[in-house]
mmCIF file of C-alpha atoms in Angstrom:
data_model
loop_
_atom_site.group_PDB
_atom_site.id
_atom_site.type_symbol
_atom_site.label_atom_id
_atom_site.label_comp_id
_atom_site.label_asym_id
_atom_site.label_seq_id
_atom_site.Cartn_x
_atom_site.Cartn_y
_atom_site.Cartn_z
ATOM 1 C CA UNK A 192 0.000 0.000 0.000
ATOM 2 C CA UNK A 193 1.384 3.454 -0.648
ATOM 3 C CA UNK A 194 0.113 7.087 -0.336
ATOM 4 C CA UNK A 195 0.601 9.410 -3.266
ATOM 5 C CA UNK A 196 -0.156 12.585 -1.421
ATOM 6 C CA UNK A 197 0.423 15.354 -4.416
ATOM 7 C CA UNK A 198 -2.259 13.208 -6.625
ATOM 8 C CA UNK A 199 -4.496 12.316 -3.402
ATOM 9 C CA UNK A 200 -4.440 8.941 -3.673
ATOM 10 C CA UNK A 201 -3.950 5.437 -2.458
ATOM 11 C CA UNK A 202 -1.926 2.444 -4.128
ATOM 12 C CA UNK A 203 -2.793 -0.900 -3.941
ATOM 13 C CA UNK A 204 -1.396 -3.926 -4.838
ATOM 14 C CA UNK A 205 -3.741 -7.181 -5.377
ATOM 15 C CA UNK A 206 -1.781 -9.949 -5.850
ATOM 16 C CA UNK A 207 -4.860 -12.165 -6.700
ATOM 17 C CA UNK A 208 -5.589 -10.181 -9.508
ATOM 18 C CA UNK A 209 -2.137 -9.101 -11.012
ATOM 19 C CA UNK A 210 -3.641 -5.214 -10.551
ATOM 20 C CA UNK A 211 -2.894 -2.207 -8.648
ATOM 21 C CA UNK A 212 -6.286 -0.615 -7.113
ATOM 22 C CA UNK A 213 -5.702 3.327 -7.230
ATOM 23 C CA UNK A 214 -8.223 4.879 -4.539
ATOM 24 C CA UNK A 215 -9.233 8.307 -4.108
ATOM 25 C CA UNK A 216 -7.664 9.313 -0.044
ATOM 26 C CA UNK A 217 -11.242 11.731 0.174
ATOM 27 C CA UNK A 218 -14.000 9.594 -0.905
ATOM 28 C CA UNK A 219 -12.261 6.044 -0.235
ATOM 29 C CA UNK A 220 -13.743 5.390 -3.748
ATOM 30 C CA UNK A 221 -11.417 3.130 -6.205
ATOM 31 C CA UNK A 222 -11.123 5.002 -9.266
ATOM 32 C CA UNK A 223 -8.811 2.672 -11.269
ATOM 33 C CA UNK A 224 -6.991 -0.694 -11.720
ATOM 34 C CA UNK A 225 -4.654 -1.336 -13.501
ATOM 35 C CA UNK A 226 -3.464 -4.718 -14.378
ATOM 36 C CA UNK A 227 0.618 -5.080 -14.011
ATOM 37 C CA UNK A 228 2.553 -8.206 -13.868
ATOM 38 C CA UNK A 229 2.622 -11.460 -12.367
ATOM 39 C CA UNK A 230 2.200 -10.777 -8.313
ATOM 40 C CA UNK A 231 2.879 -7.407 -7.705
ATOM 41 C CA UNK A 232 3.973 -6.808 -4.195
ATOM 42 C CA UNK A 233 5.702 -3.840 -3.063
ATOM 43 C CA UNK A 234 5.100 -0.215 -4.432
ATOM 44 C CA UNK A 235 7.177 2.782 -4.537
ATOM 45 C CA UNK A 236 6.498 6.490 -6.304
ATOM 46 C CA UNK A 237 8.304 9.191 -7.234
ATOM 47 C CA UNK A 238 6.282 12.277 -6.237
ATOM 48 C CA UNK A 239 8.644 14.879 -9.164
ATOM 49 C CA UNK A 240 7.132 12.844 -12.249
ATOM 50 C CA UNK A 241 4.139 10.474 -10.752
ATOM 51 C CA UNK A 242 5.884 7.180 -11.926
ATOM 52 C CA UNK A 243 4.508 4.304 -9.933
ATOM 53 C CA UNK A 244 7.071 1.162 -9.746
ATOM 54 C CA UNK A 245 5.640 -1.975 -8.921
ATOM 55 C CA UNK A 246 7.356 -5.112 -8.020
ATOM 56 C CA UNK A 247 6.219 -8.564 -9.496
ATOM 57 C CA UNK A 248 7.211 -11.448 -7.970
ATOM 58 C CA UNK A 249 5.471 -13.772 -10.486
ATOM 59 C CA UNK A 250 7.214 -11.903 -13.502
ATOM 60 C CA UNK A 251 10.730 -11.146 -12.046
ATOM 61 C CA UNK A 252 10.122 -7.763 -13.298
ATOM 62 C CA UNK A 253 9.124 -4.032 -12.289
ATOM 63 C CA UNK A 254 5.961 -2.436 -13.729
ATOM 64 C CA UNK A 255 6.257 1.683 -14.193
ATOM 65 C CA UNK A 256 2.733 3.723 -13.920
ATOM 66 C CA UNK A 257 2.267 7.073 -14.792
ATOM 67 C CA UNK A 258 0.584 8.054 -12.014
ATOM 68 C CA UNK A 259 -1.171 11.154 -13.775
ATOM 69 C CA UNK A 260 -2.154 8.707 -16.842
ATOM 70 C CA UNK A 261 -2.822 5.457 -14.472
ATOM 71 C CA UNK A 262 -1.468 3.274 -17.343
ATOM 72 C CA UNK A 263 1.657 1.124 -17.242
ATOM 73 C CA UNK A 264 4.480 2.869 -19.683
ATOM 74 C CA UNK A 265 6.760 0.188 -19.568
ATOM 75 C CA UNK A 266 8.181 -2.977 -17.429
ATOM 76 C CA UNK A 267 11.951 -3.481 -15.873
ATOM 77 C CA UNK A 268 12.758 -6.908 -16.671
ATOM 78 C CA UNK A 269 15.107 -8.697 -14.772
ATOM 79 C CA UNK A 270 16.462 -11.018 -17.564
ATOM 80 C CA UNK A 271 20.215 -9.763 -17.486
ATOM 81 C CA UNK A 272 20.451 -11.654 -13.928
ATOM 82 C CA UNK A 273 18.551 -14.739 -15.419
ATOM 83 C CA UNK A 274 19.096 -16.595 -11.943
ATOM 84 C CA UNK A 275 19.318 -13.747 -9.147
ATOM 85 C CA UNK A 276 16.032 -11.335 -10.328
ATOM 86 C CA UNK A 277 13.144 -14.065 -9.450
ATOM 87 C CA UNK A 278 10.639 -12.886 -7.159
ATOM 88 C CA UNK A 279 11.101 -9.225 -6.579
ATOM 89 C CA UNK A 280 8.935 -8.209 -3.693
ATOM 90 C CA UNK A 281 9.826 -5.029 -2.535
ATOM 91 C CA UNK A 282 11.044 -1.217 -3.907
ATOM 92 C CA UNK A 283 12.452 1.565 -2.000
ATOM 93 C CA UNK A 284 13.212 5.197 -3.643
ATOM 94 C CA UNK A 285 16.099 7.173 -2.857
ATOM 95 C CA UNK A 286 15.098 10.464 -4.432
ATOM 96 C CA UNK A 287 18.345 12.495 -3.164
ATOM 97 C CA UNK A 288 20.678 10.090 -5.425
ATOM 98 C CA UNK A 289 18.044 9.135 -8.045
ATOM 99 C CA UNK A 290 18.260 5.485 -7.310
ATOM 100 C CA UNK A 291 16.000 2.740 -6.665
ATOM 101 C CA UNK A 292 16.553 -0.784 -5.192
ATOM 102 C CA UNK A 293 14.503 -3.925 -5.266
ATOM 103 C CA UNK A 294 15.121 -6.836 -3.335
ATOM 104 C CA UNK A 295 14.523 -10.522 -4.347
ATOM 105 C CA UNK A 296 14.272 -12.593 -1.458
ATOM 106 C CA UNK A 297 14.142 -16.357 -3.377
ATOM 107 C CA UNK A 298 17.508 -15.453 -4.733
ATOM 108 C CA UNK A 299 19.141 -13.027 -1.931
ATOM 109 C CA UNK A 300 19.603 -10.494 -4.002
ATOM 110 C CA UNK A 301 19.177 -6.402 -4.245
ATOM 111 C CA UNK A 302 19.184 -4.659 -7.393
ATOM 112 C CA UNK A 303 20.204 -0.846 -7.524
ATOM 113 C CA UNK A 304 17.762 1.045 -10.602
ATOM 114 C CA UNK A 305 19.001 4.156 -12.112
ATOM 115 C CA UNK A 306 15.995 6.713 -11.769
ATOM 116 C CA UNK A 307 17.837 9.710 -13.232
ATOM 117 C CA UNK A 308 18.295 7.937 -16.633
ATOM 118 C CA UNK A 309 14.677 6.940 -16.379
ATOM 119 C CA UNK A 310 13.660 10.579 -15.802
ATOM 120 C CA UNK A 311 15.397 11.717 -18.910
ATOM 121 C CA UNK A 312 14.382 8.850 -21.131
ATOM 122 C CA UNK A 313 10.760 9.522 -20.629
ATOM 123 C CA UNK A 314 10.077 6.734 -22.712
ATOM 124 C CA UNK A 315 9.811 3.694 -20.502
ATOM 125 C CA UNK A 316 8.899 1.240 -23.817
ATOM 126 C CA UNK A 317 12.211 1.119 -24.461
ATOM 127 C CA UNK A 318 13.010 -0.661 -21.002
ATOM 128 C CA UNK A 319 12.753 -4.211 -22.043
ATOM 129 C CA UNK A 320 15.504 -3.479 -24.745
ATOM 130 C CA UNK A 321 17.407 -1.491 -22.357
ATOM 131 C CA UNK A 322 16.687 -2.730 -19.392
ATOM 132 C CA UNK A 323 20.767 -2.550 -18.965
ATOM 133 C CA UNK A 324 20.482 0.699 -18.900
ATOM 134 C CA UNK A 325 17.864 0.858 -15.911
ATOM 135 C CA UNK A 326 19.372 -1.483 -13.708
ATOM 136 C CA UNK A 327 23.163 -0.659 -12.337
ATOM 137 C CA UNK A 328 23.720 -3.954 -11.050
ATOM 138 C CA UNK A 329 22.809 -6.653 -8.565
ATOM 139 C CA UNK A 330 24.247 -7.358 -5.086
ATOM 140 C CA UNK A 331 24.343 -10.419 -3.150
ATOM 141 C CA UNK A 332 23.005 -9.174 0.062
ATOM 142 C CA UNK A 333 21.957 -11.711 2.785
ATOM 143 C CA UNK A 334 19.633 -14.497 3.715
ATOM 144 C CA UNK A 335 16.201 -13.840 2.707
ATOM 145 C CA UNK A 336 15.977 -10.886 2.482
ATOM 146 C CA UNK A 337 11.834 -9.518 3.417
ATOM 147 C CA UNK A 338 11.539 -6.218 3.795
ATOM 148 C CA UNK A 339 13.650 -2.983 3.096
ATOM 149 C CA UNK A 340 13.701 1.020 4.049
ATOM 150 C CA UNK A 341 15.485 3.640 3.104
ATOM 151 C CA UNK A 342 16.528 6.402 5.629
ATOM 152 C CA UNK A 343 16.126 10.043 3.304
ATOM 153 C CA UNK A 344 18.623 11.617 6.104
ATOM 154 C CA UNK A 345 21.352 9.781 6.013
ATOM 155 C CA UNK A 346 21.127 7.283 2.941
ATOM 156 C CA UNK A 347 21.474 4.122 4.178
ATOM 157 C CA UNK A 348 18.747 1.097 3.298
ATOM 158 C CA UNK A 349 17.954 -1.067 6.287
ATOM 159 C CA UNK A 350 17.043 -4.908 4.726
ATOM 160 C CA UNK A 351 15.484 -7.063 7.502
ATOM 161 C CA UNK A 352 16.172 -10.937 6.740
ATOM 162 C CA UNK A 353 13.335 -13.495 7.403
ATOM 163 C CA UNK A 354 15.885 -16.165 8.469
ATOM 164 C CA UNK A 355 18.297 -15.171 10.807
ATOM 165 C CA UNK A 356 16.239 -11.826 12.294
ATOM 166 C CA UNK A 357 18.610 -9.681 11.512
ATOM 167 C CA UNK A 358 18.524 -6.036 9.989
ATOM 168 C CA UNK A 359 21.286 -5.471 7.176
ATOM 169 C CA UNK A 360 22.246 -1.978 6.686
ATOM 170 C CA UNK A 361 23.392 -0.772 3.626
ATOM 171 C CA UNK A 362 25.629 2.596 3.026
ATOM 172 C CA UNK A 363 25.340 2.691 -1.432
#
């Protein structure tokens, strides 16, 4: 679930139905859904353009919304790490560096997204032929990892693990 407070609105992810719900925050109304990939899980925005990035698991891939639009402009696929981008679950967005990461707990993974070049792009179609571009790289991180959080003062990412109970943190 995420809060899109310059558009007034509500994200939701519905894994049953491969969709994301867009509410209105006033009337509690949903005004939208929009069908993404394979079971999307987390949800991240970036308020300075309205792109929506959804994780899903089910397609090793990231969906983008336009958030002003509500229609998906173009998917991140994870196929240049064939074996360490399956099951994305979560996105945070570090706005300050213009970077994104995405962990993938079935294959301990965390994969760093270059925001900036999406920003100037403005043409997320071409992500499936570029996806190189998009994603910087991928870092082994720890044991299952299950949820992350990014810190806006200081710019470190905090990556809990479901095994072992404890909390990674990460200085990019």
């Amino acid at each position: 679930i995420l809060v899109d407070n310059k558009q007034n609105v509500i994200y939701l992810t519905d894994t049953d139905s491969n969709s994301v719900s867009v509410i209105n925050a006033t009337t509690k109304e949903v005004i939208e859904n929009i069908k993404v990939g394979n079971g999307p899980t987390g949800i991240a925005v970036d308020p300075s353009n309205h792109l929506v990035y959804v994780t899903n698991t089910g397609s090793n891939s990231t969906s983008v919304i336009n958030g002003t639009t509500k229609e998906v402009i173009g998917y991140l696929p994870l196929v240049k790490y064939p074996h360490q981008g399956k099951g994305p679950t979560a996105i945070v967005l570090d706005l300050y560096s213009q970077k994104g990461y995405i962990i993938a707990p079935s294959t301990n993974n965390m994969f760093i997204l270059d925001l900036k070049e999406i920003k100037q792009t403005g043409n997320a179609s071409n992500f499936i032929n570029n996806h190189e571009t998009y994603i910087i790289k991928a870092i082994t991180i720890l044991d299952n990892p299950h949820n992350i959080v990014l810190n806006s003062k200081n710019g470190k990412i905090y990556v809990t693990s479901k095994d072992n109970n404890l909390i990674n943190i990460i200085q990019p």
